[in-house]
Amino acid sequence: MEKITEKLLLEKGSPKTNKLEQIKTLNLSKMALKLEDLPVKLLSCLKSLERWDLSGNRLQEFPRRLELPALRYLDLSDNQMEDVTTLESLRALEELKMDDNLYITVSDNYKLFVLLPNLRIYNSKDVTATANHLRYVYSDNLRTRMIAVWERSFSLPDPVSAEKLSSLEKNFVSAARQQVKFGPTSVADFTKWRVEILAKEYLRSLAEPKEDSDDEAHTENNNDTDVSEVTDGPDKETSPKRKQTDTAADASISLTPRKKLRADLPESPAESSPRKFSLRLKPLAGTQSRMSPLKPNRGPSTPSKTETKAETPRRSAKVQQVKEVEKKENLSRKEAKAAQLHRNAHVLPIIKACSKTKPVSLKPLHALQCHSKQDSSDDFSTQLWACAFQPQSESSAGSRLVATCGGDSVCVIDCEMGKVMKKYKVPGEEFFSLAWTTVLMSRGISAPSQPCSILAAGGKRGLVKLIYPRNNIAYGEFRASRKSLSVLRFNHRQGNFLFTGSYDNKIIMWDIGGLDKHCNFKVIQLLTLEVGTTPLHICLPPASPDTHLLTACEDGLFCYNTQLGGNSTTKRSNKTEITFPIYKMEDKQQNYHTIDGLSFLTDDVVASKSHTHGSIYLWSWSGTRSQRPDKRSGSVCAVVLAELQWAITDVPYLSLNTCPGRAYIVCGDDKGQIWTYHITNLQKNSGQRGETIPPTEVLEWPTLMRKGLGQIEGPSINSVAMDPELHYLVALTDKNLVVIWKSEVLS
């Protein structure tokens, strides 16, 4: 056996360097190494190490104090491992090999799944779903039984002392290990081990005084309510979509276009897709390519939909009412000044962070009619609801691909060519939402796992379709609700966590796991949130996607605690409502609570809108959370940073979107126009109260001419999406049209 020295590590590591801190891959296999041969102090210098091969050695355990923050892959196969708990310090580990360790049991495997929170691939198999089931669902069952043991036989001593707590802990842990019975006998060792950990955590939470936190201390304690029985079909009266068809029988998914297309984008222009009908873009006569913002005092548009909504307040009247409310509140000058300083404290960092970005000029590039019923070019009634760009992790050209859904189909479109690359049809379905994510695919013993982009789509039938566009397959589905699905959202930090919102007023968190080379997968349910009304949008804070969830609903905007583990249950109804100043002007005729647009612009700035407000609000996430909730309602008022002028319309569910990389907010209206905001405009207007900031540019609806049918009038823009660099902007309409704009940076 060769002694582990700095020189040896530099020889065995790559890339070739003279600094241990720069090594990313290390091969120490088949060196007959034992625990005492691994120098912790020296190995701790490998701060950038991502892959480590220790196979074929004589290790019985791993160095306990060795922390390698960048380590993602570890091969310990063909060793003599006995104590797997020594791997606990490798919190970032995603892939682990433990084959040919004779003393490793099923219980040891389960311990690893709990100790390593990011572990996805184990012995070349995807274990994400199983691991998360053990971490959360299985642990929640054990916790419930453990708490029952406490409540039946134990209580805190009075007074509390360290000696008494130590004795109590010993007795309580012993009783819990003996009395809690759950799961098969083959994993009894794991169950006792897990119960001991949970019991100690629970006793510690009881004995230590809780400090008020911004995250948990300000939640409203609502009683759990019984959910009424649901039917197979959607509830049309509460459906958030403006039009719906009746529920149809289940049908298998079919793939179109007829020819399979390779995953890589073609380098040369291709022929038009057979599913795209030719729509000719014609410049607007007598107008400039860059339109000026519309005047705020234009008359309200006439609703083209069947619903009748309450009259939208005029901006001038709204400003006057806000002033009257402020007078009634009778704030002192000192309080008003303090509030303004608090507001500016959140605005100024935003301006500084976004001041380097430049505005863009967007030009119409393509118009596609690719979701038609029975592929008919005469279909201008199918409504399109959601669109999202493919993540860039799988290919450098990913930002050119956008997924769209509406009617019975999901399309993947190349924005540059205006070509439908993939199309998935489900007869009888009506898709309302979709979302991209990246998961790991295990490819067997000889090959490392690889990330792959997958697409989830759902709608009227309550089923989530899982699609792998690169291989041109819809590899699975699962039922998320007995009613229609209104929104889907993946956790951007844990790509296998999917949130589904449905018409039965629930948001459910699922673990869809990863894939193996045969596209096998497993789905488990992790968390259920009871929502008052239909969730329309779900947002996860960029900096804390594992602990908080914002949902825009028909009756307001709410925040939920979604942190798994701890002493939390897997079914929750506690929530905090986030209110807006305009709520004070509500009466029997006016209801301003419906929030139908929601997106984060930065880690702290949120953009939200309601069709009844005539404005888009920018507000501070951290500033809002820092407030103490109202004692009676449990709500907090949003710390509004700015108010952006938007269209006056009675048409609901026109979604906004943001492009953090370019500091842009975009939202369409019911006239086919797209309102764009470059947020550096806040610099001049952030300190002015009662005034709205005009849009940077309003993109007019391009003149679309269809042979024999004449000009297509501007439709409602139901949804918009931008790639991270704002090279393309995609808009979906209620007239079966996908319109793509391409941007140019203005000098």
PDB file of N, CA, C and O in Angstrom, residues 655-708:
ATOM      1  N   SER A 655     -51.828  35.886 -17.889  1.00  0.00           N
ATOM      2  CA  SER A 655     -50.674  35.665 -17.007  1.00  0.00           C
ATOM      3  C   SER A 655     -49.504  36.568 -17.372  1.00  0.00           C
ATOM      4  O   SER A 655     -49.229  36.789 -18.550  1.00  0.00           O
ATOM      5  N   LEU A 656     -48.817  37.058 -16.352  1.00  0.00           N
ATOM      6  CA  LEU A 656     -47.574  37.791 -16.570  1.00  0.00           C
ATOM      7  C   LEU A 656     -46.390  36.845 -16.425  1.00  0.00           C
ATOM      8  O   LEU A 656     -46.514  35.732 -15.930  1.00  0.00           O
ATOM      9  N   ASN A 657     -45.228  37.314 -16.842  1.00  0.00           N
ATOM     10  CA  ASN A 657     -44.003  36.542 -16.669  1.00  0.00           C
ATOM     11  C   ASN A 657     -42.840  37.502 -16.499  1.00  0.00           C
ATOM     12  O   ASN A 657     -42.952  38.695 -16.812  1.00  0.00           O
ATOM     13  N   THR A 658     -41.720  36.977 -16.011  1.00  0.00           N
ATOM     14  CA  THR A 658     -40.543  37.799 -15.759  1.00  0.00           C
ATOM     15  C   THR A 658     -39.318  37.171 -16.394  1.00  0.00           C
ATOM     16  O   THR A 658     -39.256  35.956 -16.610  1.00  0.00           O
ATOM     17  N   CYS A 659     -38.336  38.014 -16.688  1.00  0.00           N
ATOM     18  CA  CYS A 659     -37.037  37.565 -17.176  1.00  0.00           C
ATOM     19  C   CYS A 659     -35.983  38.187 -16.268  1.00  0.00           C
ATOM     20  O   CYS A 659     -35.513  39.301 -16.518  1.00  0.00           O
ATOM     21  N   PRO A 660     -35.621  37.505 -15.171  1.00  0.00           N
ATOM     22  CA  PRO A 660     -34.675  38.087 -14.213  1.00  0.00           C
ATOM     23  C   PRO A 660     -33.340  38.486 -14.839  1.00  0.00           C
ATOM     24  O   PRO A 660     -32.757  39.501 -14.459  1.00  0.00           O
ATOM     25  N   GLY A 661     -32.855  37.693 -15.803  1.00  0.00           N
ATOM     26  CA  GLY A 661     -31.558  37.982 -16.395  1.00  0.00           C
ATOM     27  C   GLY A 661     -31.516  39.297 -17.143  1.00  0.00           C
ATOM     28  O   GLY A 661     -30.456  39.920 -17.254  1.00  0.00           O
ATOM     29  N   ARG A 662     -32.659  39.728 -17.673  1.00  0.00           N
ATOM     30  CA  ARG A 662     -32.727  40.985 -18.414  1.00  0.00           C
ATOM     31  C   ARG A 662     -33.540  42.049 -17.688  1.00  0.00           C
ATOM     32  O   ARG A 662     -33.769  43.132 -18.220  1.00  0.00           O
ATOM     33  N   ALA A 663     -33.986  41.738 -16.461  1.00  0.00           N
ATOM     34  CA  ALA A 663     -34.753  42.689 -15.642  1.00  0.00           C
ATOM     35  C   ALA A 663     -36.027  43.137 -16.353  1.00  0.00           C
ATOM     36  O   ALA A 663     -36.368  44.318 -16.363  1.00  0.00           O
ATOM     37  N   TYR A 664     -36.757  42.170 -16.924  1.00  0.00           N
ATOM     38  CA  TYR A 664     -37.971  42.483 -17.673  1.00  0.00           C
ATOM     39  C   TYR A 664     -39.191  41.820 -17.044  1.00  0.00           C
ATOM     40  O   TYR A 664     -39.120  40.708 -16.519  1.00  0.00           O
ATOM     41  N   ILE A 665     -40.311  42.534 -17.137  1.00  0.00           N
ATOM     42  CA  ILE A 665     -41.628  42.001 -16.816  1.00  0.00           C
ATOM     43  C   ILE A 665     -42.491  42.170 -18.059  1.00  0.00           C
ATOM     44  O   ILE A 665     -42.454  43.217 -18.707  1.00  0.00           O
ATOM     45  N   VAL A 666     -43.264  41.132 -18.387  1.00  0.00           N
ATOM     46  CA  VAL A 666     -44.085  41.157 -19.597  1.00  0.00           C
ATOM     47  C   VAL A 666     -45.467  40.615 -19.275  1.00  0.00           C
ATOM     48  O   VAL A 666     -45.604  39.633 -18.543  1.00  0.00           O
ATOM     49  N   CYS A 667     -46.482  41.277 -19.820  1.00  0.00           N
ATOM     50  CA  CYS A 667     -47.855  40.804 -19.654  1.00  0.00           C
ATOM     51  C   CYS A 667     -48.692  41.247 -20.844  1.00  0.00           C
ATOM     52  O   CYS A 667     -48.602  42.405 -21.279  1.00  0.00           O
ATOM     53  N   GLY A 668     -49.482  40.332 -21.384  1.00  0.00           N
ATOM     54  CA  GLY A 668     -50.364  40.673 -22.486  1.00  0.00           C
ATOM     55  C   GLY A 668     -51.706  41.175 -22.001  1.00  0.00           C
ATOM     56  O   GLY A 668     -52.025  41.118 -20.811  1.00  0.00           O
ATOM     57  N   ASP A 669     -52.520  41.681 -22.930  1.00  0.00           N
ATOM     58  CA  ASP A 669     -53.861  42.138 -22.582  1.00  0.00           C
ATOM     59  C   ASP A 669     -54.884  41.473 -23.492  1.00  0.00           C
ATOM     60  O   ASP A 669     -54.568  40.542 -24.230  1.00  0.00           O
ATOM     61  N   ASP A 670     -56.116  41.963 -23.452  1.00  0.00           N
ATOM     62  CA  ASP A 670     -57.188  41.343 -24.233  1.00  0.00           C
ATOM     63  C   ASP A 670     -57.303  41.920 -25.633  1.00  0.00           C
ATOM     64  O   ASP A 670     -58.233  41.577 -26.374  1.00  0.00           O
ATOM     65  N   LYS A 671     -56.366  42.776 -26.051  1.00  0.00           N
ATOM     66  CA  LYS A 671     -56.370  43.366 -27.385  1.00  0.00           C
ATOM     67  C   LYS A 671     -55.228  42.843 -28.249  1.00  0.00           C
ATOM     68  O   LYS A 671     -54.988  43.359 -29.335  1.00  0.00           O
ATOM     69  N   GLY A 672     -54.501  41.851 -27.735  1.00  0.00           N
ATOM     70  CA  GLY A 672     -53.372  41.334 -28.485  1.00  0.00           C
ATOM     71  C   GLY A 672     -52.094  42.111 -28.268  1.00  0.00           C
ATOM     72  O   GLY A 672     -51.088  41.841 -28.926  1.00  0.00           O
ATOM     73  N   GLN A 673     -52.114  43.080 -27.373  1.00  0.00           N
ATOM     74  CA  GLN A 673     -50.923  43.873 -27.087  1.00  0.00           C
ATOM     75  C   GLN A 673     -50.113  43.222 -25.966  1.00  0.00           C
ATOM     76  O   GLN A 673     -50.670  42.563 -25.093  1.00  0.00           O
ATOM     77  N   ILE A 674     -48.812  43.458 -25.970  1.00  0.00           N
ATOM     78  CA  ILE A 674     -47.929  42.942 -24.925  1.00  0.00           C
ATOM     79  C   ILE A 674     -47.218  44.117 -24.269  1.00  0.00           C
ATOM     80  O   ILE A 674     -46.504  44.875 -24.929  1.00  0.00           O
ATOM     81  N   TRP A 675     -47.432  44.250 -22.978  1.00  0.00           N
ATOM     82  CA  TRP A 675     -46.863  45.339 -22.196  1.00  0.00           C
ATOM     83  C   TRP A 675     -45.536  44.870 -21.614  1.00  0.00           C
ATOM     84  O   TRP A 675     -45.491  43.866 -20.890  1.00  0.00           O
ATOM     85  N   THR A 676     -44.459  45.592 -21.908  1.00  0.00           N
ATOM     86  CA  THR A 676     -43.140  45.227 -21.419  1.00  0.00           C
ATOM     87  C   THR A 676     -42.607  46.320 -20.494  1.00  0.00           C
ATOM     88  O   THR A 676     -42.815  47.509 -20.731  1.00  0.00           O
ATOM     89  N   TYR A 677     -41.899  45.881 -19.451  1.00  0.00           N
ATOM     90  CA  TYR A 677     -41.367  46.807 -18.453  1.00  0.00           C
ATOM     91  C   TYR A 677     -39.914  46.445 -18.172  1.00  0.00           C
ATOM     92  O   TYR A 677     -39.622  45.319 -17.762  1.00  0.00           O
ATOM     93  N   HIS A 678     -39.028  47.395 -18.400  1.00  0.00           N
ATOM     94  CA  HIS A 678     -37.630  47.246 -18.024  1.00  0.00           C
ATOM     95  C   HIS A 678     -37.472  47.940 -16.680  1.00  0.00           C
ATOM     96  O   HIS A 678     -37.649  49.157 -16.578  1.00  0.00           O
ATOM     97  N   ILE A 679     -37.158  47.190 -15.636  1.00  0.00           N
ATOM     98  CA  ILE A 679     -37.369  47.709 -14.290  1.00  0.00           C
ATOM     99  C   ILE A 679     -36.397  48.792 -13.866  1.00  0.00           C
ATOM    100  O   ILE A 679     -36.520  49.326 -12.774  1.00  0.00           O
ATOM    101  N   THR A 680     -35.415  49.154 -14.690  1.00  0.00           N
ATOM    102  CA  THR A 680     -34.581  50.292 -14.330  1.00  0.00           C
ATOM    103  C   THR A 680     -35.402  51.577 -14.313  1.00  0.00           C
ATOM    104  O   THR A 680     -34.966  52.583 -13.777  1.00  0.00           O
ATOM    105  N   ASN A 681     -36.610  51.527 -14.871  1.00  0.00           N
ATOM    106  CA  ASN A 681     -37.512  52.681 -14.786  1.00  0.00           C
ATOM    107  C   ASN A 681     -37.888  53.006 -13.353  1.00  0.00           C
ATOM    108  O   ASN A 681     -38.362  54.103 -13.059  1.00  0.00           O
ATOM    109  N   LEU A 682     -37.724  52.052 -12.443  1.00  0.00           N
ATOM    110  CA  LEU A 682     -38.045  52.302 -11.038  1.00  0.00           C
ATOM    111  C   LEU A 682     -37.188  53.411 -10.451  1.00  0.00           C
ATOM    112  O   LEU A 682     -37.560  54.049  -9.481  1.00  0.00           O
ATOM    113  N   GLN A 683     -36.035  53.637 -11.046  1.00  0.00           N
ATOM    114  CA  GLN A 683     -35.106  54.608 -10.485  1.00  0.00           C
ATOM    115  C   GLN A 683     -35.723  55.998 -10.412  1.00  0.00           C
ATOM    116  O   GLN A 683     -35.468  56.749  -9.477  1.00  0.00           O
ATOM    117  N   LYS A 684     -36.551  56.345 -11.374  1.00  0.00           N
ATOM    118  CA  LYS A 684     -37.145  57.678 -11.391  1.00  0.00           C
ATOM    119  C   LYS A 684     -38.466  57.745 -10.658  1.00  0.00           C
ATOM    120  O   LYS A 684     -38.896  58.804 -10.245  1.00  0.00           O
ATOM    121  N   ASN A 685     -39.127  56.631 -10.493  1.00  0.00           N
ATOM    122  CA  ASN A 685     -40.495  56.656  -9.981  1.00  0.00           C
ATOM    123  C   ASN A 685     -40.683  55.985  -8.632  1.00  0.00           C
ATOM    124  O   ASN A 685     -41.780  56.019  -8.077  1.00  0.00           O
ATOM    125  N   SER A 686     -39.648  55.332  -8.130  1.00  0.00           N
ATOM    126  CA  SER A 686     -39.837  54.529  -6.927  1.00  0.00           C
ATOM    127  C   SER A 686     -40.243  55.349  -5.724  1.00  0.00           C
ATOM    128  O   SER A 686     -40.887  54.841  -4.814  1.00  0.00           O
ATOM    129  N   GLY A 687     -39.867  56.616  -5.683  1.00  0.00           N
ATOM    130  CA  GLY A 687     -40.186  57.413  -4.503  1.00  0.00           C
ATOM    131  C   GLY A 687     -41.506  58.142  -4.591  1.00  0.00           C
ATOM    132  O   GLY A 687     -41.877  58.862  -3.656  1.00  0.00           O
ATOM    133  N   GLN A 688     -42.237  58.006  -5.675  1.00  0.00           N
ATOM    134  CA  GLN A 688     -43.490  58.748  -5.851  1.00  0.00           C
ATOM    135  C   GLN A 688     -44.666  57.874  -5.453  1.00  0.00           C
ATOM    136  O   GLN A 688     -44.851  56.797  -5.963  1.00  0.00           O
ATOM    137  N   ARG A 689     -45.472  58.371  -4.553  1.00  0.00           N
ATOM    138  CA  ARG A 689     -46.634  57.625  -4.077  1.00  0.00           C
ATOM    139  C   ARG A 689     -47.843  57.950  -4.947  1.00  0.00           C
ATOM    140  O   ARG A 689     -48.041  59.073  -5.375  1.00  0.00           O
ATOM    141  N   GLY A 690     -48.686  56.943  -5.179  1.00  0.00           N
ATOM    142  CA  GLY A 690     -49.934  57.158  -5.892  1.00  0.00           C
ATOM    143  C   GLY A 690     -49.785  57.295  -7.387  1.00  0.00           C
ATOM    144  O   GLY A 690     -50.749  57.620  -8.068  1.00  0.00           O
ATOM    145  N   GLU A 691     -48.606  57.083  -7.953  1.00  0.00           N
ATOM    146  CA  GLU A 691     -48.400  57.196  -9.390  1.00  0.00           C
ATOM    147  C   GLU A 691     -47.958  55.850  -9.945  1.00  0.00           C
ATOM    148  O   GLU A 691     -47.168  55.145  -9.332  1.00  0.00           O
ATOM    149  N   THR A 692     -48.466  55.526 -11.113  1.00  0.00           N
ATOM    150  CA  THR A 692     -48.086  54.280 -11.766  1.00  0.00           C
ATOM    151  C   THR A 692     -46.963  54.538 -12.754  1.00  0.00           C
ATOM    152  O   THR A 692     -46.872  55.618 -13.344  1.00  0.00           O
ATOM    153  N   ILE A 693     -46.111  53.542 -12.925  1.00  0.00           N
ATOM    154  CA  ILE A 693     -44.983  53.639 -13.853  1.00  0.00           C
ATOM    155  C   ILE A 693     -45.440  53.131 -15.219  1.00  0.00           C
ATOM    156  O   ILE A 693     -45.944  52.013 -15.326  1.00  0.00           O
ATOM    157  N   PRO A 694     -45.277  53.914 -16.267  1.00  0.00           N
ATOM    158  CA  PRO A 694     -45.725  53.464 -17.591  1.00  0.00           C
ATOM    159  C   PRO A 694     -44.837  52.350 -18.117  1.00  0.00           C
ATOM    160  O   PRO A 694     -43.686  52.185 -17.680  1.00  0.00           O
ATOM    161  N   PRO A 695     -45.326  51.565 -19.068  1.00  0.00           N
ATOM    162  CA  PRO A 695     -44.511  50.487 -19.639  1.00  0.00           C
ATOM    163  C   PRO A 695     -43.353  51.043 -20.452  1.00  0.00           C
ATOM    164  O   PRO A 695     -43.420  52.166 -20.970  1.00  0.00           O
ATOM    165  N   THR A 696     -42.299  50.280 -20.553  1.00  0.00           N
ATOM    166  CA  THR A 696     -41.179  50.660 -21.408  1.00  0.00           C
ATOM    167  C   THR A 696     -41.608  50.642 -22.868  1.00  0.00           C
ATOM    168  O   THR A 696     -41.240  51.512 -23.651  1.00  0.00           O
ATOM    169  N   GLU A 697     -42.402  49.666 -23.223  1.00  0.00           N
ATOM    170  CA  GLU A 697     -42.885  49.536 -24.595  1.00  0.00           C
ATOM    171  C   GLU A 697     -44.139  48.674 -24.599  1.00  0.00           C
ATOM    172  O   GLU A 697     -44.254  47.732 -23.816  1.00  0.00           O
ATOM    173  N   VAL A 698     -45.070  49.013 -25.459  1.00  0.00           N
ATOM    174  CA  VAL A 698     -46.245  48.178 -25.690  1.00  0.00           C
ATOM    175  C   VAL A 698     -46.155  47.631 -27.108  1.00  0.00           C
ATOM    176  O   VAL A 698     -46.181  48.388 -28.081  1.00  0.00           O
ATOM    177  N   LEU A 699     -46.018  46.331 -27.220  1.00  0.00           N
ATOM    178  CA  LEU A 699     -45.929  45.692 -28.530  1.00  0.00           C
ATOM    179  C   LEU A 699     -47.327  45.517 -29.093  1.00  0.00           C
ATOM    180  O   LEU A 699     -48.156  44.822 -28.504  1.00  0.00           O
ATOM    181  N   GLU A 700     -47.588  46.138 -30.215  1.00  0.00           N
ATOM    182  CA  GLU A 700     -48.892  46.015 -30.851  1.00  0.00           C
ATOM    183  C   GLU A 700     -49.049  44.640 -31.491  1.00  0.00           C
ATOM    184  O   GLU A 700     -48.067  44.001 -31.877  1.00  0.00           O
ATOM    185  N   TRP A 701     -50.279  44.199 -31.567  1.00  0.00           N
ATOM    186  CA  TRP A 701     -50.568  42.922 -32.219  1.00  0.00           C
ATOM    187  C   TRP A 701     -50.185  43.018 -33.692  1.00  0.00           C
ATOM    188  O   TRP A 701     -50.638  43.903 -34.403  1.00  0.00           O
ATOM    189  N   PRO A 702     -49.319  42.092 -34.175  1.00  0.00           N
ATOM    190  CA  PRO A 702     -48.917  42.160 -35.580  1.00  0.00           C
ATOM    191  C   PRO A 702     -50.093  41.838 -36.499  1.00  0.00           C
ATOM    192  O   PRO A 702     -50.984  41.066 -36.151  1.00  0.00           O
ATOM    193  N   THR A 703     -50.075  42.445 -37.664  1.00  0.00           N
ATOM    194  CA  THR A 703     -51.133  42.178 -38.633  1.00  0.00           C
ATOM    195  C   THR A 703     -50.918  40.800 -39.244  1.00  0.00           C
ATOM    196  O   THR A 703     -49.959  40.575 -39.977  1.00  0.00           O
ATOM    197  N   LEU A 704     -51.812  39.883 -38.911  1.00  0.00           N
ATOM    198  CA  LEU A 704     -51.726  38.519 -39.422  1.00  0.00           C
ATOM    199  C   LEU A 704     -52.775  38.339 -40.504  1.00  0.00           C
ATOM    200  O   LEU A 704     -53.970  38.516 -40.266  1.00  0.00           O
ATOM    201  N   MET A 705     -52.316  37.977 -41.698  1.00  0.00           N
ATOM    202  CA  MET A 705     -53.213  37.781 -42.829  1.00  0.00           C
ATOM    203  C   MET A 705     -53.286  36.297 -43.163  1.00  0.00           C
ATOM    204  O   MET A 705     -52.261  35.626 -43.289  1.00  0.00           O
ATOM    205  N   ARG A 706     -54.517  35.796 -43.271  1.00  0.00           N
ATOM    206  CA  ARG A 706     -54.710  34.407 -43.664  1.00  0.00           C
ATOM    207  C   ARG A 706     -55.451  34.379 -44.985  1.00  0.00           C
ATOM    208  O   ARG A 706     -56.467  35.060 -45.154  1.00  0.00           O
ATOM    209  N   LYS A 707     -54.919  33.615 -45.895  1.00  0.00           N
ATOM    210  CA  LYS A 707     -55.452  33.585 -47.251  1.00  0.00           C
ATOM    211  C   LYS A 707     -56.938  33.261 -47.247  1.00  0.00           C
ATOM    212  O   LYS A 707     -57.363  32.247 -46.703  1.00  0.00           O
ATOM    213  N   GLY A 708     -57.713  34.133 -47.847  1.00  0.00           N
ATOM    214  CA  GLY A 708     -59.145  33.920 -47.966  1.00  0.00           C
ATOM    215  C   GLY A 708     -59.950  34.340 -46.760  1.00  0.00           C
ATOM    216  O   GLY A 708     -61.178  34.396 -46.823  1.00  0.00           O
TER     217      GLY A 708
END
